[in-house]
Amino acid sequence: MISYSIIIPVYNRPAEVRELLESLAKQICKDFEVLIIEDGSAVCCDEVVREYEDKLNVRYFFKPNSGRSLTRNYGMERAEGKYLIFFDSDCIIPDDYFEKVTNYLKETNADCFGGPDRAHASFSLMQKAISYSMTSFLTTGGIRGSKKGLEKFVPRAFNMGFSREVYQKVRGFKDMFGEDIDLSTRIRKAGFSIELFPDAYVYHKRRVSLKSFYRQVYVFGMARVDLYQMHPDSLKLVHLLPACFVIGVVFLLLSSLVCHWALLPLGIYVLVLFLESLFVNKSLPIALLSIVTSFIQLGGYGMGFIGAFVHKVILKQKVDVEAELKKHYKKKA
């Protein structure tokens, strides 16, 4: 049996698929197959896939549009590997990724695993700033990809894998936003082990504009309330931090109308963000952009969480997060 089946849902992303396949063709460990699942795209990547048929064990499938969760499930049903691996189409994979994963699996015998993400040197300034805000400990990014995080590690579907035994017992992703968190929660509740492989990182492009980034994190915040209703014990104090940030910023701004010193804590936070990003990225433009992207990341998530919590938990109204997911998914194209 082949070791790894790489499952990649695609929606109108031929250029990114080419970059991803090129990085997979350079892997040191080649004990894997690649399943490209075209989710009803208008701009297909079948020709791109054919370019790599002599370099990779790659299979291409086209199906009607149903969203990324059901598309990943479609791929799992056709996968042949011992482990099922998930990347987003906008990822680039370091050439030693599967070599590292193989070594980690020998050490840990993990049932489910995942790794962090980083910004590639080729990414735009905006992409690097967004990457910083999604991974820094000064934002909610600090709860992901760290053994010293504020919650148990939860693999995300842009860099996630689990054994065939996990799939046979827990099955696949639900058609929802936050589907990877839901699946990870069900995997843990089923008694399987979940491990962070800190050196098995991928380069993840994420969003390319502030508008699309805000929309993404806003829906993340909404989805956290859905996850709370499905898995009440999954909501931790750290998940409330963005909402507290929004409330705190509003309070400080209103207080500044009476006392200008009220803005001092906000100014200190901005300075710390700037200095850390400058140290990490070695770029003044990225450091300045990081202030904006960090406020969007915290503010968008917080606003989405507050809105969904008020409507769904307090007022008992229905908020269609799934509809938001479908709009978000299509806007990625």
mmCIF file of C-alpha atoms in Angstrom:
data_model
loop_
_atom_site.group_PDB
_atom_site.id
_atom_site.type_symbol
_atom_site.label_atom_id
_atom_site.label_comp_id
_atom_site.label_asym_id
_atom_site.label_seq_id
_atom_site.Cartn_x
_atom_site.Cartn_y
_atom_site.Cartn_z
ATOM 1 C CA MET A 1 0.000 0.000 0.000
ATOM 2 C CA ILE A 2 1.227 3.478 -0.823
ATOM 3 C CA SER A 3 2.004 5.552 2.285
ATOM 4 C CA TYR A 4 0.239 8.850 1.555
ATOM 5 C CA SER A 5 -2.751 9.998 -0.471
ATOM 6 C CA ILE A 6 -2.676 13.773 -0.969
ATOM 7 C CA ILE A 7 -6.187 15.150 -1.459
ATOM 8 C CA ILE A 8 -6.524 18.654 -2.906
ATOM 9 C CA PRO A 9 -9.897 20.348 -3.563
ATOM 10 C CA VAL A 10 -9.674 22.905 -6.389
ATOM 11 C CA TYR A 11 -11.969 25.697 -7.519
ATOM 12 C CA ASN A 12 -10.756 27.845 -10.452
ATOM 13 C CA ARG A 13 -7.089 27.699 -9.416
ATOM 14 C CA PRO A 14 -4.940 26.332 -12.292
ATOM 15 C CA ALA A 15 -1.966 28.653 -11.636
ATOM 16 C CA GLU A 16 -1.821 27.736 -7.963
ATOM 17 C CA VAL A 17 -2.196 24.038 -8.749
ATOM 18 C CA ARG A 18 0.859 24.293 -10.993
ATOM 19 C CA GLU A 19 2.921 25.761 -8.126
ATOM 20 C CA LEU A 20 1.668 23.093 -5.738
ATOM 21 C CA LEU A 21 2.366 20.202 -8.121
ATOM 22 C CA GLU A 22 5.802 21.606 -8.908
ATOM 23 C CA SER A 23 6.647 21.566 -5.195
ATOM 24 C CA LEU A 24 5.319 18.006 -4.838
ATOM 25 C CA ALA A 25 7.417 16.861 -7.797
ATOM 26 C CA LYS A 26 10.523 17.963 -5.864
ATOM 27 C CA GLN A 27 9.777 15.916 -2.741
ATOM 28 C CA ILE A 28 12.650 13.823 -1.394
ATOM 29 C CA CYS A 29 10.208 11.136 -0.246
ATOM 30 C CA LYS A 30 7.998 10.143 -3.182
ATOM 31 C CA ASP A 31 5.851 7.454 -1.563
ATOM 32 C CA PHE A 32 2.563 9.234 -2.283
ATOM 33 C CA GLU A 33 -0.232 9.719 -4.764
ATOM 34 C CA VAL A 34 -1.929 13.028 -5.558
ATOM 35 C CA LEU A 35 -5.679 13.375 -6.060
ATOM 36 C CA ILE A 36 -6.768 16.656 -7.634
ATOM 37 C CA ILE A 37 -10.529 17.082 -7.175
ATOM 38 C CA GLU A 38 -11.957 19.807 -9.414
ATOM 39 C CA ASP A 39 -15.075 21.107 -7.664
ATOM 40 C CA GLY A 40 -17.162 22.259 -10.639
ATOM 41 C CA SER A 41 -14.640 24.877 -11.760
ATOM 42 C CA ALA A 42 -15.265 27.094 -14.762
ATOM 43 C CA VAL A 43 -11.497 27.388 -15.253
ATOM 44 C CA CYS A 44 -10.138 23.867 -14.936
ATOM 45 C CA CYS A 45 -6.639 22.635 -14.166
ATOM 46 C CA ASP A 46 -6.782 19.352 -16.105
ATOM 47 C CA GLU A 47 -4.142 20.503 -18.601
ATOM 48 C CA VAL A 48 -1.855 21.531 -15.761
ATOM 49 C CA VAL A 49 -2.269 18.111 -14.150
ATOM 50 C CA ARG A 50 -1.370 16.383 -17.426
ATOM 51 C CA GLU A 51 1.941 18.247 -17.446
ATOM 52 C CA TYR A 52 2.913 16.399 -14.264
ATOM 53 C CA GLU A 53 1.706 12.902 -15.072
ATOM 54 C CA ASP A 54 5.247 11.797 -15.898
ATOM 55 C CA LYS A 55 6.631 13.365 -12.694
ATOM 56 C CA LEU A 56 3.994 12.379 -10.150
ATOM 57 C CA ASN A 57 1.516 9.641 -9.372
ATOM 58 C CA VAL A 58 -1.380 12.035 -9.918
ATOM 59 C CA ARG A 59 -5.071 11.481 -10.622
ATOM 60 C CA TYR A 60 -7.546 14.119 -11.736
ATOM 61 C CA PHE A 61 -11.294 14.131 -11.016
ATOM 62 C CA PHE A 62 -14.018 16.580 -11.999
ATOM 63 C CA LYS A 63 -17.296 16.764 -10.051
ATOM 64 C CA PRO A 64 -20.228 19.196 -9.713
ATOM 65 C CA ASN A 65 -19.651 22.040 -7.268
ATOM 66 C CA SER A 66 -20.475 21.111 -3.669
ATOM 67 C CA GLY A 67 -17.910 22.978 -1.545
ATOM 68 C CA ARG A 68 -14.544 21.943 -0.202
ATOM 69 C CA SER A 69 -15.733 19.623 2.604
ATOM 70 C CA LEU A 70 -17.696 17.276 0.352
ATOM 71 C CA THR A 71 -14.947 17.565 -2.251
ATOM 72 C CA ARG A 72 -12.369 16.323 0.246
ATOM 73 C CA ASN A 73 -14.729 13.466 1.154
ATOM 74 C CA TYR A 74 -15.010 12.618 -2.546
ATOM 75 C CA GLY A 75 -11.231 12.345 -2.662
ATOM 76 C CA MET A 76 -11.046 10.172 0.452
ATOM 77 C CA GLU A 77 -13.475 7.698 -1.072
ATOM 78 C CA ARG A 78 -11.035 7.202 -3.963
ATOM 79 C CA ALA A 79 -7.741 7.370 -2.074
ATOM 80 C CA GLU A 80 -5.504 4.306 -1.744
ATOM 81 C CA GLY A 81 -2.906 5.440 0.791
ATOM 82 C CA LYS A 82 -2.294 4.409 4.381
ATOM 83 C CA TYR A 83 -2.535 8.056 5.436
ATOM 84 C CA LEU A 84 -4.807 10.728 3.983
ATOM 85 C CA ILE A 85 -3.135 14.154 3.662
ATOM 86 C CA PHE A 86 -4.927 17.443 2.972
ATOM 87 C CA PHE A 87 -3.478 20.588 1.437
ATOM 88 C CA ASP A 88 -5.250 23.646 0.089
ATOM 89 C CA SER A 89 -4.582 24.463 -3.550
ATOM 90 C CA ASP A 90 -2.830 27.703 -2.530
ATOM 91 C CA CYS A 91 -0.052 25.882 -0.661
ATOM 92 C CA ILE A 92 3.570 25.256 -1.605
ATOM 93 C CA ILE A 93 5.183 22.228 0.044
ATOM 94 C CA PRO A 94 8.873 22.207 1.155
ATOM 95 C CA ASP A 95 10.795 19.411 -0.548
ATOM 96 C CA ASP A 96 11.508 17.575 2.739
ATOM 97 C CA TYR A 97 7.904 17.680 4.005
ATOM 98 C CA PHE A 98 7.110 13.965 3.599
ATOM 99 C CA GLU A 99 10.537 12.964 4.802
ATOM 100 C CA LYS A 100 9.838 14.871 8.033
ATOM 101 C CA VAL A 101 6.306 13.471 8.364
ATOM 102 C CA THR A 102 7.624 9.925 7.936
ATOM 103 C CA ASN A 103 10.216 10.466 10.670
ATOM 104 C CA TYR A 104 7.639 11.993 13.011
ATOM 105 C CA LEU A 105 5.257 9.069 12.460
ATOM 106 C CA LYS A 106 8.036 6.620 13.353
ATOM 107 C CA GLU A 107 8.635 8.551 16.589
ATOM 108 C CA THR A 108 5.023 9.174 17.634
ATOM 109 C CA ASN A 109 2.832 6.660 15.776
ATOM 110 C CA ALA A 110 0.219 9.456 15.675
ATOM 111 C CA ASP A 111 -3.264 8.696 14.384
ATOM 112 C CA CYS A 112 -3.883 12.280 13.273
ATOM 113 C CA PHE A 113 -1.394 15.099 12.773
ATOM 114 C CA GLY A 114 -0.840 18.516 11.321
ATOM 115 C CA GLY A 115 1.738 21.236 10.996
ATOM 116 C CA PRO A 116 1.994 25.026 10.905
ATOM 117 C CA ASP A 117 2.267 27.358 7.945
ATOM 118 C CA ARG A 118 4.772 29.996 6.910
ATOM 119 C CA ALA A 119 5.165 32.705 4.294
ATOM 120 C CA HIS A 120 7.255 31.854 1.240
ATOM 121 C CA ALA A 121 9.853 34.320 0.005
ATOM 122 C CA SER A 122 7.876 34.714 -3.236
ATOM 123 C CA PHE A 123 4.711 35.909 -1.475
ATOM 124 C CA SER A 124 3.566 39.504 -1.818
ATOM 125 C CA LEU A 125 3.993 42.018 1.011
ATOM 126 C CA MET A 126 0.279 41.746 1.772
ATOM 127 C CA GLN A 127 0.395 37.947 1.891
ATOM 128 C CA LYS A 128 3.367 38.066 4.259
ATOM 129 C CA ALA A 129 1.618 40.573 6.525
ATOM 130 C CA ILE A 130 -1.524 38.420 6.605
ATOM 131 C CA SER A 131 0.604 35.360 7.297
ATOM 132 C CA TYR A 132 2.177 37.183 10.233
ATOM 133 C CA SER A 133 -1.202 38.126 11.711
ATOM 134 C CA MET A 134 -2.468 34.545 11.335
ATOM 135 C CA THR A 135 0.559 32.974 13.038
ATOM 136 C CA SER A 136 1.782 35.492 15.636
ATOM 137 C CA PHE A 137 1.270 34.792 19.337
ATOM 138 C CA LEU A 138 0.192 38.441 19.642
ATOM 139 C CA THR A 139 -2.999 37.569 17.771
ATOM 140 C CA THR A 140 -5.182 34.451 17.868
ATOM 141 C CA GLY A 141 -2.662 32.925 15.472
ATOM 142 C CA GLY A 142 -0.657 32.121 18.565
ATOM 143 C CA ILE A 143 -3.032 29.306 19.492
ATOM 144 C CA ARG A 144 -2.174 27.399 16.318
ATOM 145 C CA GLY A 145 0.931 25.395 15.524
ATOM 146 C CA SER A 146 2.615 25.620 18.926
ATOM 147 C CA LYS A 147 3.224 23.060 21.633
ATOM 148 C CA LYS A 148 3.081 25.965 24.055
ATOM 149 C CA GLY A 149 -0.255 27.175 22.699
ATOM 150 C CA LEU A 150 -3.228 28.184 24.792
ATOM 151 C CA GLU A 151 -5.366 25.218 23.734
ATOM 152 C CA LYS A 152 -4.846 21.656 22.528
ATOM 153 C CA PHE A 153 -3.421 21.543 19.029
ATOM 154 C CA VAL A 154 -6.105 21.310 16.340
ATOM 155 C CA PRO A 155 -4.891 20.453 12.809
ATOM 156 C CA ARG A 156 -6.217 22.696 10.041
ATOM 157 C CA ALA A 157 -7.153 21.321 6.633
ATOM 158 C CA PHE A 158 -4.451 23.256 4.740
ATOM 159 C CA ASN A 159 -1.890 20.943 6.435
ATOM 160 C CA MET A 160 -3.544 17.935 8.018
ATOM 161 C CA GLY A 161 -3.352 14.159 7.855
ATOM 162 C CA PHE A 162 -4.758 11.062 9.502
ATOM 163 C CA SER A 163 -4.645 7.300 9.143
ATOM 164 C CA ARG A 164 -7.071 5.188 7.173
ATOM 165 C CA GLU A 165 -8.224 3.695 10.488
ATOM 166 C CA VAL A 166 -9.316 7.163 11.615
ATOM 167 C CA TYR A 167 -11.256 7.670 8.398
ATOM 168 C CA GLN A 168 -12.973 4.285 8.659
ATOM 169 C CA LYS A 169 -14.209 5.065 12.188
ATOM 170 C CA VAL A 170 -14.818 8.838 12.178
ATOM 171 C CA ARG A 171 -15.473 9.307 8.438
ATOM 172 C CA GLY A 172 -15.047 12.648 6.718
ATOM 173 C CA PHE A 173 -15.672 16.374 6.897
ATOM 174 C CA LYS A 174 -19.097 17.868 7.567
ATOM 175 C CA ASP A 175 -20.448 20.438 5.124
ATOM 176 C CA MET A 176 -19.845 23.456 7.349
ATOM 177 C CA PHE A 177 -17.313 26.157 8.091
ATOM 178 C CA GLY A 178 -14.813 25.127 10.753
ATOM 179 C CA GLU A 179 -15.070 21.632 9.295
ATOM 180 C CA ASP A 180 -11.468 20.791 10.188
ATOM 181 C CA ILE A 181 -11.969 21.794 13.839
ATOM 182 C CA ASP A 182 -15.148 19.707 13.988
ATOM 183 C CA LEU A 183 -13.388 16.701 12.470
ATOM 184 C CA SER A 184 -10.390 17.060 14.794
ATOM 185 C CA THR A 185 -12.766 17.222 17.767
ATOM 186 C CA ARG A 186 -14.552 14.058 16.658
ATOM 187 C CA ILE A 187 -11.203 12.321 16.100
ATOM 188 C CA ARG A 188 -10.046 13.183 19.624
ATOM 189 C CA LYS A 189 -13.381 12.122 21.151
ATOM 190 C CA ALA A 190 -13.088 8.781 19.320
ATOM 191 C CA GLY A 191 -9.903 8.098 21.288
ATOM 192 C CA PHE A 192 -7.334 8.718 18.570
ATOM 193 C CA SER A 193 -4.108 10.613 19.206
ATOM 194 C CA ILE A 194 -3.474 14.006 17.583
ATOM 195 C CA GLU A 195 0.057 15.378 17.286
ATOM 196 C CA LEU A 196 1.647 18.594 16.114
ATOM 197 C CA PHE A 197 4.593 18.067 13.769
ATOM 198 C CA PRO A 198 6.203 21.509 14.165
ATOM 199 C CA ASP A 199 8.792 21.132 11.394
ATOM 200 C CA ALA A 200 6.305 19.750 8.858
ATOM 201 C CA TYR A 201 5.185 23.205 7.732
ATOM 202 C CA VAL A 202 3.749 24.388 4.437
ATOM 203 C CA TYR A 203 3.822 27.756 2.714
ATOM 204 C CA HIS A 204 0.238 28.996 2.673
ATOM 205 C CA LYS A 205 -0.751 31.985 0.541
ATOM 206 C CA ARG A 206 -3.983 32.728 2.386
ATOM 207 C CA ARG A 207 -5.807 35.880 1.157
ATOM 208 C CA VAL A 208 -4.539 38.492 -1.274
ATOM 209 C CA SER A 209 -6.607 41.507 -0.181
ATOM 210 C CA LEU A 210 -7.740 43.098 3.074
ATOM 211 C CA LYS A 211 -11.407 42.784 2.057
ATOM 212 C CA SER A 212 -11.244 39.036 1.425
ATOM 213 C CA PHE A 213 -9.135 38.559 4.562
ATOM 214 C CA TYR A 214 -11.733 40.349 6.702
ATOM 215 C CA ARG A 215 -14.486 38.233 5.179
ATOM 216 C CA GLN A 216 -12.570 35.056 5.938
ATOM 217 C CA VAL A 217 -11.865 35.809 9.605
ATOM 218 C CA TYR A 218 -15.404 37.153 10.123
ATOM 219 C CA VAL A 219 -16.801 33.779 9.033
ATOM 220 C CA PHE A 220 -14.212 32.047 11.263
ATOM 221 C CA GLY A 221 -15.712 33.936 14.204
ATOM 222 C CA MET A 222 -19.254 32.972 13.196
ATOM 223 C CA ALA A 223 -18.233 29.336 12.791
ATOM 224 C CA ARG A 224 -16.777 29.213 16.302
ATOM 225 C CA VAL A 225 -20.309 29.690 17.678
ATOM 226 C CA ASP A 226 -21.592 26.812 15.527
ATOM 227 C CA LEU A 227 -18.749 24.662 16.844
ATOM 228 C CA TYR A 228 -19.669 25.645 20.396
ATOM 229 C CA GLN A 229 -23.252 24.526 19.842
ATOM 230 C CA MET A 230 -22.084 21.217 18.358
ATOM 231 C CA HIS A 231 -19.256 20.644 20.854
ATOM 232 C CA PRO A 232 -19.896 22.793 23.972
ATOM 233 C CA ASP A 233 -16.638 21.729 25.616
ATOM 234 C CA SER A 234 -14.622 22.959 22.599
ATOM 235 C CA LEU A 235 -15.078 26.644 23.473
ATOM 236 C CA LYS A 236 -12.149 27.867 25.556
ATOM 237 C CA LEU A 237 -11.368 31.223 27.116
ATOM 238 C CA VAL A 238 -8.815 31.932 24.377
ATOM 239 C CA HIS A 239 -11.578 31.884 21.743
ATOM 240 C CA LEU A 240 -13.204 34.848 23.457
ATOM 241 C CA LEU A 241 -10.086 37.015 23.145
ATOM 242 C CA PRO A 242 -10.999 38.555 19.740
ATOM 243 C CA ALA A 243 -14.442 39.515 21.047
ATOM 244 C CA CYS A 244 -12.793 41.016 24.141
ATOM 245 C CA PHE A 245 -10.406 42.854 21.832
ATOM 246 C CA VAL A 246 -13.310 44.433 19.914
ATOM 247 C CA ILE A 247 -15.093 45.454 23.105
ATOM 248 C CA GLY A 248 -11.846 46.760 24.575
ATOM 249 C CA VAL A 249 -10.992 48.877 21.517
ATOM 250 C CA VAL A 250 -14.474 50.417 21.509
ATOM 251 C CA PHE A 251 -14.180 51.154 25.238
ATOM 252 C CA LEU A 252 -10.747 52.780 24.832
ATOM 253 C CA LEU A 253 -11.895 54.891 21.902
ATOM 254 C CA LEU A 254 -14.928 56.142 23.828
ATOM 255 C CA SER A 255 -12.794 56.748 26.919
ATOM 256 C CA SER A 256 -10.343 58.797 24.855
ATOM 257 C CA LEU A 257 -13.093 61.375 24.363
ATOM 258 C CA VAL A 258 -12.712 62.122 28.063
ATOM 259 C CA CYS A 259 -9.033 61.286 28.587
ATOM 260 C CA HIS A 260 -6.492 61.003 25.774
ATOM 261 C CA TRP A 261 -4.323 58.729 27.942
ATOM 262 C CA ALA A 262 -6.961 56.027 27.483
ATOM 263 C CA LEU A 263 -5.412 55.263 24.087
ATOM 264 C CA LEU A 264 -2.029 54.439 25.638
ATOM 265 C CA PRO A 265 -2.671 50.643 25.954
ATOM 266 C CA LEU A 266 -3.738 50.563 22.315
ATOM 267 C CA GLY A 267 -0.631 52.481 21.295
ATOM 268 C CA ILE A 268 1.597 50.073 23.201
ATOM 269 C CA TYR A 269 -0.054 47.097 21.510
ATOM 270 C CA VAL A 270 0.437 48.682 18.068
ATOM 271 C CA LEU A 271 4.104 49.308 18.861
ATOM 272 C CA VAL A 272 4.655 45.712 20.019
ATOM 273 C CA LEU A 273 2.973 44.359 16.873
ATOM 274 C CA PHE A 274 5.148 46.579 14.707
ATOM 275 C CA LEU A 275 8.410 45.633 16.450
ATOM 276 C CA GLU A 276 7.715 41.899 16.440
ATOM 277 C CA SER A 277 6.738 41.879 12.766
ATOM 278 C CA LEU A 278 9.805 43.973 11.929
ATOM 279 C CA PHE A 279 11.999 41.474 13.774
ATOM 280 C CA VAL A 280 10.334 38.454 12.145
ATOM 281 C CA ASN A 281 9.999 39.763 8.591
ATOM 282 C CA LYS A 282 12.960 42.177 8.418
ATOM 283 C CA SER A 283 10.787 44.564 6.388
ATOM 284 C CA LEU A 284 9.411 47.988 7.299
ATOM 285 C CA PRO A 285 6.479 47.810 4.792
ATOM 286 C CA ILE A 286 5.440 44.380 6.086
ATOM 287 C CA ALA A 287 5.688 45.570 9.690
ATOM 288 C CA LEU A 288 3.403 48.514 8.929
ATOM 289 C CA LEU A 289 0.939 46.313 7.035
ATOM 290 C CA SER A 290 1.012 43.814 9.897
ATOM 291 C CA ILE A 291 -0.589 46.371 12.197
ATOM 292 C CA VAL A 292 -3.530 46.665 9.804
ATOM 293 C CA THR A 293 -3.851 42.913 9.152
ATOM 294 C CA SER A 294 -3.634 42.100 12.875
ATOM 295 C CA PHE A 295 -6.448 44.509 13.700
ATOM 296 C CA ILE A 296 -8.506 43.025 10.861
ATOM 297 C CA GLN A 297 -7.755 39.506 12.050
ATOM 298 C CA LEU A 298 -8.791 40.193 15.643
ATOM 299 C CA GLY A 299 -11.589 42.617 14.780
ATOM 300 C CA GLY A 300 -13.124 40.509 12.027
ATOM 301 C CA TYR A 301 -13.068 37.326 14.080
ATOM 302 C CA GLY A 302 -14.391 39.157 17.123
ATOM 303 C CA MET A 303 -17.233 40.832 15.216
ATOM 304 C CA GLY A 304 -18.240 37.538 13.596
ATOM 305 C CA PHE A 305 -18.225 35.772 16.958
ATOM 306 C CA ILE A 306 -20.198 38.500 18.742
ATOM 307 C CA GLY A 307 -22.815 38.715 15.978
ATOM 308 C CA ALA A 308 -23.337 34.964 15.773
ATOM 309 C CA PHE A 309 -23.363 34.540 19.559
ATOM 310 C CA VAL A 310 -26.009 37.225 20.013
ATOM 311 C CA HIS A 311 -28.232 35.878 17.238
ATOM 312 C CA LYS A 312 -27.791 32.133 17.741
ATOM 313 C CA VAL A 313 -27.190 31.724 21.466
ATOM 314 C CA ILE A 314 -28.932 34.708 23.086
ATOM 315 C CA LEU A 315 -31.758 35.418 20.624
ATOM 316 C CA LYS A 316 -31.995 31.792 19.400
ATOM 317 C CA GLN A 317 -32.107 32.946 15.768
ATOM 318 C CA LYS A 318 -30.662 31.069 12.827
ATOM 319 C CA VAL A 319 -27.521 32.429 11.176
ATOM 320 C CA ASP A 320 -26.671 30.572 7.977
ATOM 321 C CA VAL A 321 -22.921 30.051 8.334
ATOM 322 C CA GLU A 322 -23.084 27.456 5.560
ATOM 323 C CA ALA A 323 -24.348 30.121 3.131
ATOM 324 C CA GLU A 324 -21.462 32.356 4.190
ATOM 325 C CA LEU A 325 -19.107 29.464 3.514
ATOM 326 C CA LYS A 326 -20.392 28.988 -0.002
ATOM 327 C CA LYS A 327 -20.042 32.723 -0.761
ATOM 328 C CA HIS A 328 -16.540 32.737 0.713
ATOM 329 C CA TYR A 329 -15.549 29.595 -1.191
ATOM 330 C CA LYS A 330 -16.634 31.063 -4.524
ATOM 331 C CA LYS A 331 -14.936 34.394 -3.856
ATOM 332 C CA LYS A 332 -11.604 32.606 -3.468
ATOM 333 C CA ALA A 333 -11.590 31.895 -7.182
#
